[in-house]
Amino acid sequence: MTTPYYLLEEEKLRRNLALIRDVADRSGAEIILAFKAFALWKTFPIFREYISATTASSPDEARLALEEFGAPAHTYSPAYTEHDFPEILRCSSHITFNSLSQFHRFKPTPALSVREGQWGGAPSLGLRVNPEYSEIETELYNPCAPGSRFGVLAEDLPAELPSALEGFHIHCHCESSAENFARTLVHIEEKFSRWFPQLKWINFGGGHLMTRKDYNVELLVETLRGFHARYPHLRMILEPGSAFAWQTGHLVASVVDVVENHGIRTAILDVSFTCHMPDCLEMPYTPEVRGAMASPNPSEGGEPPFSPPSEGAGEAYRLGGNSCLSGDFMGYWQFDHELQVGEEVIFEDMIHYTTVKTNMFNGISHPAIGMLHLDGSLEILRQFSYDDYRSRMD
Ligand SMILES: Cc1ncc(COP(=O)(O)O)c(C=O)c1O
């Protein structure tokens, strides 16, 4: 394949899926895929071998769930509108509202559900609640920060919930550990358990990074089992995204040019941070580059390493994107050799929150998306052309 391209590895994907299914089997929780992190629908037949549902945040994601995944979605959006709600209704088995006002405005009547519902049932309705406790340190990803627009606070809930509400949805994790979840659950129960007898299900959201090497899977299973023992009538749902696609593939780029300015050397690539790896700039976090070392030591969630490395620390480069955004670069990385034009540079772990977030700013060509199958064969899932750029503005 010619660069640039994302390459998803089936073996690694199946390894994550098997772990997630095992957690679901042993904990009694249903674990569903959040499309916001990963929605390469051509891989859904593989997912269907391990999980049975997905979660959507928009009419299009909900439609993808129904039509491509083959099961109606668990849908949550902070902002349903009259225009999009009929499609949400058609494609969802569960619909979570962000506020009581959204619930009262859109709660479907049984008659409407039957008329609109294509999958043959009325959706179960839920409400997002905000536990005002989260151990997420990056504000951009903290849904429980003071003033957050997500979910209803305990103090604003009526003692008696509307009878049509059957579930609570709580999302307050991001790349979090089982210890984060165990501690957070104490706060969730403290604030919300008085309403549990009125509910049928509870969705603990995403951010449970159970496929990360150091994740304490046993603690997660134990924590969920403990919760189930305390509230056996509540069906537990988890909806991670990242955990499914975590470390399942990479983005392969090539060096196009090397430029120097005041002693700062930048290798310009045929990919862009802002277009193809947006979280690197947004979060920001420093991606791993195969065969190179970030300098100084990158701290996840901290500032990217912008100061030049010390003398004699190898060949140090900023890596620069091919867009016109001045800040479309990161660095430094140290390589053990001088980079040559045409040489490949591989960004590790570039499958989650990439292909769902990429854009065509500057008309820059979008990396192809490939999949390496178990038998070693390479399938090109998608290649992009001028028509894709043009048709966005048809
Ligand atoms: C409501 C909700 N559910 C699930 C997720 C998926 O989270 P992650 O990909 O971190 O597991 C998110 C991420 O922002 C979210 O906002």
PDB file of C-alpha atoms in Angstrom, residues 19-200:
ATOM      1  CA  LEU A  19     -11.118  -9.892  26.590  1.00  0.00           C
ATOM      2  CA  ILE A  20     -14.190  -7.654  26.529  1.00  0.00           C
ATOM      3  CA  ARG A  21     -16.531 -10.603  26.000  1.00  0.00           C
ATOM      4  CA  ASP A  22     -14.869 -12.428  28.882  1.00  0.00           C
ATOM      5  CA  VAL A  23     -15.427  -9.417  31.174  1.00  0.00           C
ATOM      6  CA  ALA A  24     -19.069  -9.284  30.086  1.00  0.00           C
ATOM      7  CA  ASP A  25     -19.579 -13.011  30.677  1.00  0.00           C
ATOM      8  CA  ARG A  26     -17.973 -12.998  34.098  1.00  0.00           C
ATOM      9  CA  SER A  27     -19.372  -9.718  35.402  1.00  0.00           C
ATOM     10  CA  GLY A  28     -22.918  -9.995  34.105  1.00  0.00           C
ATOM     11  CA  ALA A  29     -22.661  -6.573  32.427  1.00  0.00           C
ATOM     12  CA  GLU A  30     -23.537  -5.987  28.816  1.00  0.00           C
ATOM     13  CA  ILE A  31     -20.605  -4.296  27.054  1.00  0.00           C
ATOM     14  CA  ILE A  32     -21.412  -2.433  23.862  1.00  0.00           C
ATOM     15  CA  LEU A  33     -19.297  -0.511  21.365  1.00  0.00           C
ATOM     16  CA  ALA A  34     -19.372   3.295  21.335  1.00  0.00           C
ATOM     17  CA  PHE A  35     -19.310   4.310  17.681  1.00  0.00           C
ATOM     18  CA  LYS A  36     -17.865   7.698  18.564  1.00  0.00           C
ATOM     19  CA  ALA A  37     -14.485   5.988  19.004  1.00  0.00           C
ATOM     20  CA  PHE A  38     -14.666   3.454  16.193  1.00  0.00           C
ATOM     21  CA  ALA A  39     -17.197   2.889  13.442  1.00  0.00           C
ATOM     22  CA  LEU A  40     -15.430   1.035  10.625  1.00  0.00           C
ATOM     23  CA  TRP A  41     -18.562  -0.830   9.666  1.00  0.00           C
ATOM     24  CA  LYS A  42     -16.838  -3.283   7.373  1.00  0.00           C
ATOM     25  CA  THR A  43     -15.401  -4.872  10.511  1.00  0.00           C
ATOM     26  CA  PHE A  44     -18.793  -5.254  12.204  1.00  0.00           C
ATOM     27  CA  PRO A  45     -19.166  -8.943  11.232  1.00  0.00           C
ATOM     28  CA  ILE A  46     -16.121  -9.584  13.447  1.00  0.00           C
ATOM     29  CA  PHE A  47     -17.621  -7.544  16.297  1.00  0.00           C
ATOM     30  CA  ARG A  48     -20.894  -9.486  16.011  1.00  0.00           C
ATOM     31  CA  GLU A  49     -19.014 -12.656  16.981  1.00  0.00           C
ATOM     32  CA  TYR A  50     -18.319 -11.097  20.387  1.00  0.00           C
ATOM     33  CA  ILE A  51     -20.875  -8.399  21.221  1.00  0.00           C
ATOM     34  CA  SER A  52     -24.502  -7.788  20.383  1.00  0.00           C
ATOM     35  CA  ALA A  53     -25.109  -4.033  20.497  1.00  0.00           C
ATOM     36  CA  THR A  54     -23.610  -0.590  20.022  1.00  0.00           C
ATOM     37  CA  THR A  55     -24.137   2.940  21.207  1.00  0.00           C
ATOM     38  CA  ALA A  56     -24.907   5.975  19.058  1.00  0.00           C
ATOM     39  CA  SER A  57     -24.832   9.733  19.562  1.00  0.00           C
ATOM     40  CA  SER A  58     -26.649  10.898  16.453  1.00  0.00           C
ATOM     41  CA  PRO A  59     -29.222   9.788  13.879  1.00  0.00           C
ATOM     42  CA  ASP A  60     -26.482   8.638  11.501  1.00  0.00           C
ATOM     43  CA  GLU A  61     -24.700   6.553  14.110  1.00  0.00           C
ATOM     44  CA  ALA A  62     -28.042   5.066  15.164  1.00  0.00           C
ATOM     45  CA  ARG A  63     -28.826   4.210  11.561  1.00  0.00           C
ATOM     46  CA  LEU A  64     -25.398   2.607  11.167  1.00  0.00           C
ATOM     47  CA  ALA A  65     -26.168   0.480  14.225  1.00  0.00           C
ATOM     48  CA  LEU A  66     -29.428  -0.750  12.809  1.00  0.00           C
ATOM     49  CA  GLU A  67     -28.445  -1.146   9.179  1.00  0.00           C
ATOM     50  CA  GLU A  68     -24.784  -2.196   9.341  1.00  0.00           C
ATOM     51  CA  PHE A  69     -24.296  -3.639  12.815  1.00  0.00           C
ATOM     52  CA  GLY A  70     -27.692  -5.294  12.597  1.00  0.00           C
ATOM     53  CA  ALA A  71     -29.050  -4.313  16.012  1.00  0.00           C
ATOM     54  CA  PRO A  72     -30.803  -1.164  17.222  1.00  0.00           C
ATOM     55  CA  ALA A  73     -28.653   1.337  19.093  1.00  0.00           C
ATOM     56  CA  HIS A  74     -28.444   2.522  22.661  1.00  0.00           C
ATOM     57  CA  THR A  75     -28.614   6.209  21.815  1.00  0.00           C
ATOM     58  CA  TYR A  76     -27.632   9.220  23.862  1.00  0.00           C
ATOM     59  CA  SER A  77     -27.318  12.768  22.621  1.00  0.00           C
ATOM     60  CA  PRO A  78     -27.308  15.993  24.608  1.00  0.00           C
ATOM     61  CA  ALA A  79     -29.505  17.638  21.979  1.00  0.00           C
ATOM     62  CA  TYR A  80     -32.345  15.842  20.202  1.00  0.00           C
ATOM     63  CA  THR A  81     -34.299  17.941  17.738  1.00  0.00           C
ATOM     64  CA  GLU A  82     -37.712  17.563  16.111  1.00  0.00           C
ATOM     65  CA  HIS A  83     -35.884  16.952  12.866  1.00  0.00           C
ATOM     66  CA  ASP A  84     -33.686  14.084  14.009  1.00  0.00           C
ATOM     67  CA  PHE A  85     -35.799  12.399  16.673  1.00  0.00           C
ATOM     68  CA  PRO A  86     -37.953  10.240  14.337  1.00  0.00           C
ATOM     69  CA  GLU A  87     -34.769   8.636  12.961  1.00  0.00           C
ATOM     70  CA  ILE A  88     -33.402   8.136  16.489  1.00  0.00           C
ATOM     71  CA  LEU A  89     -36.679   6.455  17.394  1.00  0.00           C
ATOM     72  CA  ARG A  90     -36.611   4.243  14.303  1.00  0.00           C
ATOM     73  CA  CYS A  91     -33.107   2.974  15.016  1.00  0.00           C
ATOM     74  CA  SER A  92     -32.836   2.743  18.814  1.00  0.00           C
ATOM     75  CA  SER A  93     -33.677   0.148  21.435  1.00  0.00           C
ATOM     76  CA  HIS A  94     -32.636   2.520  24.235  1.00  0.00           C
ATOM     77  CA  ILE A  95     -32.848   6.312  24.192  1.00  0.00           C
ATOM     78  CA  THR A  96     -31.187   8.367  26.897  1.00  0.00           C
ATOM     79  CA  PHE A  97     -32.114  12.014  27.434  1.00  0.00           C
ATOM     80  CA  ASN A  98     -29.667  14.578  28.722  1.00  0.00           C
ATOM     81  CA  SER A  99     -32.225  16.593  30.678  1.00  0.00           C
ATOM     82  CA  LEU A 100     -35.770  16.334  31.980  1.00  0.00           C
ATOM     83  CA  SER A 101     -36.813  19.041  29.521  1.00  0.00           C
ATOM     84  CA  GLN A 102     -35.526  16.964  26.590  1.00  0.00           C
ATOM     85  CA  PHE A 103     -37.321  13.947  28.046  1.00  0.00           C
ATOM     86  CA  HIS A 104     -40.655  15.754  28.344  1.00  0.00           C
ATOM     87  CA  ARG A 105     -40.324  17.247  24.869  1.00  0.00           C
ATOM     88  CA  PHE A 106     -39.502  14.005  23.075  1.00  0.00           C
ATOM     89  CA  LYS A 107     -40.654  11.081  25.198  1.00  0.00           C
ATOM     90  CA  PRO A 108     -42.286   8.830  22.652  1.00  0.00           C
ATOM     91  CA  THR A 109     -45.800   7.620  23.265  1.00  0.00           C
ATOM     92  CA  PRO A 110     -46.344   3.860  22.820  1.00  0.00           C
ATOM     93  CA  ALA A 111     -48.384   4.507  19.663  1.00  0.00           C
ATOM     94  CA  LEU A 112     -45.607   6.585  18.109  1.00  0.00           C
ATOM     95  CA  SER A 113     -42.950   4.020  18.979  1.00  0.00           C
ATOM     96  CA  VAL A 114     -44.802   1.241  17.243  1.00  0.00           C
ATOM     97  CA  ARG A 115     -45.412   3.352  14.153  1.00  0.00           C
ATOM     98  CA  GLU A 116     -41.832   4.652  13.905  1.00  0.00           C
ATOM     99  CA  GLY A 117     -39.911   1.695  15.273  1.00  0.00           C
ATOM    100  CA  GLN A 118     -38.436  -0.392  12.471  1.00  0.00           C
ATOM    101  CA  TRP A 119     -36.761  -2.967  14.659  1.00  0.00           C
ATOM    102  CA  GLY A 120     -40.075  -3.997  16.180  1.00  0.00           C
ATOM    103  CA  GLY A 121     -40.189  -2.692  19.723  1.00  0.00           C
ATOM    104  CA  ALA A 122     -40.651   0.413  21.804  1.00  0.00           C
ATOM    105  CA  PRO A 123     -37.383   1.926  23.044  1.00  0.00           C
ATOM    106  CA  SER A 124     -36.522   1.823  26.708  1.00  0.00           C
ATOM    107  CA  LEU A 125     -36.012   5.386  27.944  1.00  0.00           C
ATOM    108  CA  GLY A 126     -33.225   6.625  30.177  1.00  0.00           C
ATOM    109  CA  LEU A 127     -31.897   9.814  31.699  1.00  0.00           C
ATOM    110  CA  ARG A 128     -28.280  10.888  31.910  1.00  0.00           C
ATOM    111  CA  VAL A 129     -27.362  11.854  35.436  1.00  0.00           C
ATOM    112  CA  ASN A 130     -24.246  13.670  36.585  1.00  0.00           C
ATOM    113  CA  PRO A 131     -22.508  12.333  39.687  1.00  0.00           C
ATOM    114  CA  GLU A 132     -20.385  15.499  40.025  1.00  0.00           C
ATOM    115  CA  TYR A 133     -17.387  13.240  40.587  1.00  0.00           C
ATOM    116  CA  SER A 134     -14.801  12.254  38.052  1.00  0.00           C
ATOM    117  CA  GLU A 135     -11.129  11.427  38.265  1.00  0.00           C
ATOM    118  CA  ILE A 136     -10.488  12.600  34.687  1.00  0.00           C
ATOM    119  CA  GLU A 137      -7.696  15.145  34.796  1.00  0.00           C
ATOM    120  CA  THR A 138      -8.013  16.612  31.294  1.00  0.00           C
ATOM    121  CA  GLU A 139     -10.784  19.214  31.442  1.00  0.00           C
ATOM    122  CA  LEU A 140     -11.637  18.793  27.758  1.00  0.00           C
ATOM    123  CA  TYR A 141     -12.763  15.257  28.551  1.00  0.00           C
ATOM    124  CA  ASN A 142     -14.329  15.809  31.960  1.00  0.00           C
ATOM    125  CA  PRO A 143     -18.133  15.574  31.770  1.00  0.00           C
ATOM    126  CA  CYS A 144     -18.464  16.270  35.500  1.00  0.00           C
ATOM    127  CA  ALA A 145     -16.595  19.578  35.615  1.00  0.00           C
ATOM    128  CA  PRO A 146     -18.517  22.341  37.419  1.00  0.00           C
ATOM    129  CA  GLY A 147     -21.082  23.809  35.036  1.00  0.00           C
ATOM    130  CA  SER A 148     -20.999  20.760  32.764  1.00  0.00           C
ATOM    131  CA  ARG A 149     -23.849  20.553  30.273  1.00  0.00           C
ATOM    132  CA  PHE A 150     -24.127  16.783  30.698  1.00  0.00           C
ATOM    133  CA  GLY A 151     -26.738  15.056  32.797  1.00  0.00           C
ATOM    134  CA  VAL A 152     -29.108  15.959  35.601  1.00  0.00           C
ATOM    135  CA  LEU A 153     -27.724  16.609  39.084  1.00  0.00           C
ATOM    136  CA  ALA A 154     -29.094  14.520  41.956  1.00  0.00           C
ATOM    137  CA  GLU A 155     -30.422  17.686  43.630  1.00  0.00           C
ATOM    138  CA  ASP A 156     -32.547  18.404  40.537  1.00  0.00           C
ATOM    139  CA  LEU A 157     -34.198  14.991  40.266  1.00  0.00           C
ATOM    140  CA  PRO A 158     -37.764  14.549  41.529  1.00  0.00           C
ATOM    141  CA  ALA A 159     -38.193  11.923  44.257  1.00  0.00           C
ATOM    142  CA  GLU A 160     -40.515  10.080  41.910  1.00  0.00           C
ATOM    143  CA  LEU A 161     -39.161   9.720  38.370  1.00  0.00           C
ATOM    144  CA  PRO A 162     -41.564   9.894  35.409  1.00  0.00           C
ATOM    145  CA  SER A 163     -42.862   6.357  35.031  1.00  0.00           C
ATOM    146  CA  ALA A 164     -41.583   6.069  31.443  1.00  0.00           C
ATOM    147  CA  LEU A 165     -37.980   6.368  32.611  1.00  0.00           C
ATOM    148  CA  GLU A 166     -36.355   2.979  33.000  1.00  0.00           C
ATOM    149  CA  GLY A 167     -32.641   3.697  33.147  1.00  0.00           C
ATOM    150  CA  PHE A 168     -29.842   5.976  34.311  1.00  0.00           C
ATOM    151  CA  HIS A 169     -26.850   6.729  32.134  1.00  0.00           C
ATOM    152  CA  ILE A 170     -23.635   7.913  33.777  1.00  0.00           C
ATOM    153  CA  HIS A 171     -20.488   8.722  31.810  1.00  0.00           C
ATOM    154  CA  CYS A 172     -17.557  10.016  33.824  1.00  0.00           C
ATOM    155  CA  HIS A 173     -14.461   8.107  32.710  1.00  0.00           C
ATOM    156  CA  CYS A 174     -11.802   8.566  30.033  1.00  0.00           C
ATOM    157  CA  GLU A 175      -8.975   6.065  29.575  1.00  0.00           C
ATOM    158  CA  SER A 176      -9.728   5.219  33.206  1.00  0.00           C
ATOM    159  CA  SER A 177      -8.681   2.346  35.436  1.00  0.00           C
ATOM    160  CA  ALA A 178     -10.773  -0.169  37.368  1.00  0.00           C
ATOM    161  CA  GLU A 179      -9.652   1.642  40.527  1.00  0.00           C
ATOM    162  CA  ASN A 180     -11.090   4.911  39.115  1.00  0.00           C
ATOM    163  CA  PHE A 181     -14.370   3.093  38.472  1.00  0.00           C
ATOM    164  CA  ALA A 182     -14.489   1.447  41.911  1.00  0.00           C
ATOM    165  CA  ARG A 183     -13.948   4.803  43.653  1.00  0.00           C
ATOM    166  CA  THR A 184     -16.424   6.587  41.380  1.00  0.00           C
ATOM    167  CA  LEU A 185     -19.075   3.958  41.975  1.00  0.00           C
ATOM    168  CA  VAL A 186     -19.106   4.807  45.676  1.00  0.00           C
ATOM    169  CA  HIS A 187     -20.099   8.380  44.756  1.00  0.00           C
ATOM    170  CA  ILE A 188     -22.641   7.190  42.203  1.00  0.00           C
ATOM    171  CA  GLU A 189     -24.376   4.985  44.760  1.00  0.00           C
ATOM    172  CA  GLU A 190     -24.261   7.663  47.414  1.00  0.00           C
ATOM    173  CA  LYS A 191     -25.949  10.173  45.126  1.00  0.00           C
ATOM    174  CA  PHE A 192     -28.343   8.049  43.117  1.00  0.00           C
ATOM    175  CA  SER A 193     -29.142   4.711  44.786  1.00  0.00           C
ATOM    176  CA  ARG A 194     -32.386   6.089  46.251  1.00  0.00           C
ATOM    177  CA  TRP A 195     -33.787   6.085  42.686  1.00  0.00           C
ATOM    178  CA  PHE A 196     -32.500   2.612  41.761  1.00  0.00           C
ATOM    179  CA  PRO A 197     -35.722   0.806  42.828  1.00  0.00           C
ATOM    180  CA  GLN A 198     -37.536   2.799  40.109  1.00  0.00           C
ATOM    181  CA  LEU A 199     -35.146   1.671  37.350  1.00  0.00           C
ATOM    182  CA  LYS A 200     -34.479  -1.386  35.194  1.00  0.00           C
TER     183      LYS A 200
END
